[in-house]
């Protein structure tokens, strides 16, 4: 399940649970739909709960590739150090760097500053 907020040009998408490995495509599609609908300057994806590595990483990295193609900066916030390392290790290095934060407030403040 996900929720979102849009303010000051920043789209914050919070993933509350992964819904299992079969949910990856659905998450990627929902995030993509939000990005296309809001056309934000910056996207922050917040991983609210510990997640199973592969499904959530794949969905987030797919969203990052979409944002990169659209010229939208994207960052991620998760308190899980193993998940942060997994995201950083698997991020596409051919485009805009994926920034992964340990704290949600830091990620959002950085995004607001970048969008200004």
PDB file of C-alpha atoms in Angstrom:
ATOM      1  CA  UNK A   1       0.000   0.000   0.000  1.00  0.00           C
ATOM      2  CA  UNK A   2       1.201   3.495  -0.715  1.00  0.00           C
ATOM      3  CA  UNK A   3       0.201   7.031   0.055  1.00  0.00           C
ATOM      4  CA  UNK A   4       1.437  10.304  -1.334  1.00  0.00           C
ATOM      5  CA  UNK A   5       1.593  14.035  -0.734  1.00  0.00           C
ATOM      6  CA  UNK A   6       2.517  16.833  -3.119  1.00  0.00           C
ATOM      7  CA  UNK A   7       3.735  20.190  -1.862  1.00  0.00           C
ATOM      8  CA  UNK A   8       6.179  22.828  -3.063  1.00  0.00           C
ATOM      9  CA  UNK A   9       7.020  20.819  -6.174  1.00  0.00           C
ATOM     10  CA  UNK A  10       7.978  17.719  -4.168  1.00  0.00           C
ATOM     11  CA  UNK A  11       6.092  14.438  -4.524  1.00  0.00           C
ATOM     12  CA  UNK A  12       6.510  12.271  -1.425  1.00  0.00           C
ATOM     13  CA  UNK A  13       5.439   8.664  -1.969  1.00  0.00           C
ATOM     14  CA  UNK A  14       5.321   6.500   1.149  1.00  0.00           C
ATOM     15  CA  UNK A  15       5.339   2.736   0.758  1.00  0.00           C
ATOM     16  CA  UNK A  16       3.638   1.327   3.848  1.00  0.00           C
ATOM     17  CA  UNK A  17       4.124  -2.325   2.902  1.00  0.00           C
ATOM     18  CA  UNK A  18       5.487  -4.243  -0.061  1.00  0.00           C
ATOM     19  CA  UNK A  19       2.567  -6.600  -0.525  1.00  0.00           C
ATOM     20  CA  UNK A  20       4.880  -9.445  -1.514  1.00  0.00           C
ATOM     21  CA  UNK A  21       7.150 -10.059  -4.466  1.00  0.00           C
ATOM     22  CA  UNK A  22       4.318 -10.142  -7.000  1.00  0.00           C
ATOM     23  CA  UNK A  23       3.493  -6.542  -6.121  1.00  0.00           C
ATOM     24  CA  UNK A  24       6.634  -5.006  -7.727  1.00  0.00           C
ATOM     25  CA  UNK A  25       5.042  -4.255 -11.089  1.00  0.00           C
ATOM     26  CA  UNK A  26       2.013  -2.713  -9.430  1.00  0.00           C
ATOM     27  CA  UNK A  27       4.139  -0.492  -7.210  1.00  0.00           C
ATOM     28  CA  UNK A  28       6.244   0.649 -10.147  1.00  0.00           C
ATOM     29  CA  UNK A  29       3.105   1.451 -12.130  1.00  0.00           C
ATOM     30  CA  UNK A  30       1.489   3.377  -9.264  1.00  0.00           C
ATOM     31  CA  UNK A  31       4.635   5.426  -8.663  1.00  0.00           C
ATOM     32  CA  UNK A  32       4.950   6.090 -12.396  1.00  0.00           C
ATOM     33  CA  UNK A  33       1.320   7.186 -12.607  1.00  0.00           C
ATOM     34  CA  UNK A  34       1.863   9.657  -9.751  1.00  0.00           C
ATOM     35  CA  UNK A  35       5.003  11.063 -11.369  1.00  0.00           C
ATOM     36  CA  UNK A  36       3.194  11.510 -14.686  1.00  0.00           C
ATOM     37  CA  UNK A  37       0.150  13.082 -13.001  1.00  0.00           C
ATOM     38  CA  UNK A  38       1.966  15.587 -10.780  1.00  0.00           C
ATOM     39  CA  UNK A  39       5.059  16.324 -12.905  1.00  0.00           C
ATOM     40  CA  UNK A  40       7.059  17.119  -9.747  1.00  0.00           C
ATOM     41  CA  UNK A  41      10.480  18.718  -9.596  1.00  0.00           C
ATOM     42  CA  UNK A  42      11.608  16.103  -7.089  1.00  0.00           C
ATOM     43  CA  UNK A  43      10.312  12.724  -5.893  1.00  0.00           C
ATOM     44  CA  UNK A  44      11.053  11.270  -2.466  1.00  0.00           C
ATOM     45  CA  UNK A  45      10.149   7.637  -1.861  1.00  0.00           C
ATOM     46  CA  UNK A  46       9.816   6.772   1.809  1.00  0.00           C
ATOM     47  CA  UNK A  47      10.054   3.114   2.770  1.00  0.00           C
ATOM     48  CA  UNK A  48       7.944   3.102   5.917  1.00  0.00           C
ATOM     49  CA  UNK A  49       8.443  -0.526   6.980  1.00  0.00           C
ATOM     50  CA  UNK A  50      11.226  -3.036   6.679  1.00  0.00           C
ATOM     51  CA  UNK A  51      10.850  -4.532   3.240  1.00  0.00           C
ATOM     52  CA  UNK A  52      11.850  -7.741   1.569  1.00  0.00           C
ATOM     53  CA  UNK A  53      14.893  -6.740  -0.432  1.00  0.00           C
ATOM     54  CA  UNK A  54      14.333  -7.724  -4.042  1.00  0.00           C
ATOM     55  CA  UNK A  55      10.721  -6.676  -4.663  1.00  0.00           C
ATOM     56  CA  UNK A  56      10.997  -3.230  -3.141  1.00  0.00           C
ATOM     57  CA  UNK A  57      14.465  -2.591  -4.560  1.00  0.00           C
ATOM     58  CA  UNK A  58      13.277  -3.483  -8.064  1.00  0.00           C
ATOM     59  CA  UNK A  59      10.239  -1.193  -7.781  1.00  0.00           C
ATOM     60  CA  UNK A  60      12.262   1.733  -6.435  1.00  0.00           C
ATOM     61  CA  UNK A  61      15.011   1.316  -9.028  1.00  0.00           C
ATOM     62  CA  UNK A  62      12.443   1.154 -11.824  1.00  0.00           C
ATOM     63  CA  UNK A  63      10.899   4.379 -10.499  1.00  0.00           C
ATOM     64  CA  UNK A  64      14.382   5.925 -10.425  1.00  0.00           C
ATOM     65  CA  UNK A  65      14.955   5.022 -14.087  1.00  0.00           C
ATOM     66  CA  UNK A  66      11.585   6.579 -15.000  1.00  0.00           C
ATOM     67  CA  UNK A  67      12.359   9.760 -13.078  1.00  0.00           C
ATOM     68  CA  UNK A  68      15.785   9.946 -14.705  1.00  0.00           C
ATOM     69  CA  UNK A  69      14.226   9.663 -18.191  1.00  0.00           C
ATOM     70  CA  UNK A  70      11.779  12.449 -17.289  1.00  0.00           C
ATOM     71  CA  UNK A  71      14.475  14.686 -15.804  1.00  0.00           C
ATOM     72  CA  UNK A  72      13.015  14.447 -12.294  1.00  0.00           C
ATOM     73  CA  UNK A  73      15.369  14.122  -9.330  1.00  0.00           C
ATOM     74  CA  UNK A  74      14.538  11.249  -6.991  1.00  0.00           C
ATOM     75  CA  UNK A  75      15.720  10.178  -3.580  1.00  0.00           C
ATOM     76  CA  UNK A  76      14.790   7.461  -1.119  1.00  0.00           C
ATOM     77  CA  UNK A  77      14.481   7.443   2.662  1.00  0.00           C
ATOM     78  CA  UNK A  78      14.674   4.253   4.703  1.00  0.00           C
ATOM     79  CA  UNK A  79      15.872   3.563   8.202  1.00  0.00           C
ATOM     80  CA  UNK A  80      17.082   0.108   7.127  1.00  0.00           C
ATOM     81  CA  UNK A  81      20.848   0.155   6.587  1.00  0.00           C
ATOM     82  CA  UNK A  82      20.850  -3.148   4.647  1.00  0.00           C
ATOM     83  CA  UNK A  83      18.147  -1.804   2.324  1.00  0.00           C
ATOM     84  CA  UNK A  84      20.057   1.460   1.825  1.00  0.00           C
ATOM     85  CA  UNK A  85      23.172  -0.503   0.866  1.00  0.00           C
ATOM     86  CA  UNK A  86      21.159  -2.705  -1.509  1.00  0.00           C
ATOM     87  CA  UNK A  87      19.598   0.301  -3.234  1.00  0.00           C
ATOM     88  CA  UNK A  88      22.931   2.087  -3.580  1.00  0.00           C
ATOM     89  CA  UNK A  89      24.679  -1.032  -4.904  1.00  0.00           C
ATOM     90  CA  UNK A  90      22.031  -1.693  -7.566  1.00  0.00           C
ATOM     91  CA  UNK A  91      21.225   1.868  -8.663  1.00  0.00           C
ATOM     92  CA  UNK A  92      21.807   2.717 -12.316  1.00  0.00           C
ATOM     93  CA  UNK A  93      24.951   4.811 -12.565  1.00  0.00           C
ATOM     94  CA  UNK A  94      24.312   5.919 -16.144  1.00  0.00           C
ATOM     95  CA  UNK A  95      22.053   8.812 -15.213  1.00  0.00           C
ATOM     96  CA  UNK A  96      21.244  10.945 -12.218  1.00  0.00           C
ATOM     97  CA  UNK A  97      22.591   9.483  -8.990  1.00  0.00           C
ATOM     98  CA  UNK A  98      20.042   7.938  -6.621  1.00  0.00           C
ATOM     99  CA  UNK A  99      20.435   9.553  -3.212  1.00  0.00           C
ATOM    100  CA  UNK A 100      19.457   7.298  -0.310  1.00  0.00           C
ATOM    101  CA  UNK A 101      18.836   8.899   3.082  1.00  0.00           C
ATOM    102  CA  UNK A 102      18.562   7.292   6.513  1.00  0.00           C
ATOM    103  CA  UNK A 103      15.995   9.818   7.706  1.00  0.00           C
ATOM    104  CA  UNK A 104      12.754  10.905   6.098  1.00  0.00           C
ATOM    105  CA  UNK A 105      12.946  14.492   7.339  1.00  0.00           C
ATOM    106  CA  UNK A 106      16.420  14.909   5.835  1.00  0.00           C
ATOM    107  CA  UNK A 107      15.275  13.499   2.509  1.00  0.00           C
ATOM    108  CA  UNK A 108      12.263  15.813   2.327  1.00  0.00           C
ATOM    109  CA  UNK A 109      14.198  18.925   3.416  1.00  0.00           C
ATOM    110  CA  UNK A 110      16.858  18.186   0.806  1.00  0.00           C
ATOM    111  CA  UNK A 111      14.165  17.683  -1.835  1.00  0.00           C
ATOM    112  CA  UNK A 112      12.429  20.973  -0.961  1.00  0.00           C
ATOM    113  CA  UNK A 113      15.771  22.788  -1.182  1.00  0.00           C
ATOM    114  CA  UNK A 114      16.513  21.161  -4.546  1.00  0.00           C
ATOM    115  CA  UNK A 115      13.067  22.054  -5.912  1.00  0.00           C
ATOM    116  CA  UNK A 116      13.376  25.714  -4.872  1.00  0.00           C
TER     117      UNK A 116
END
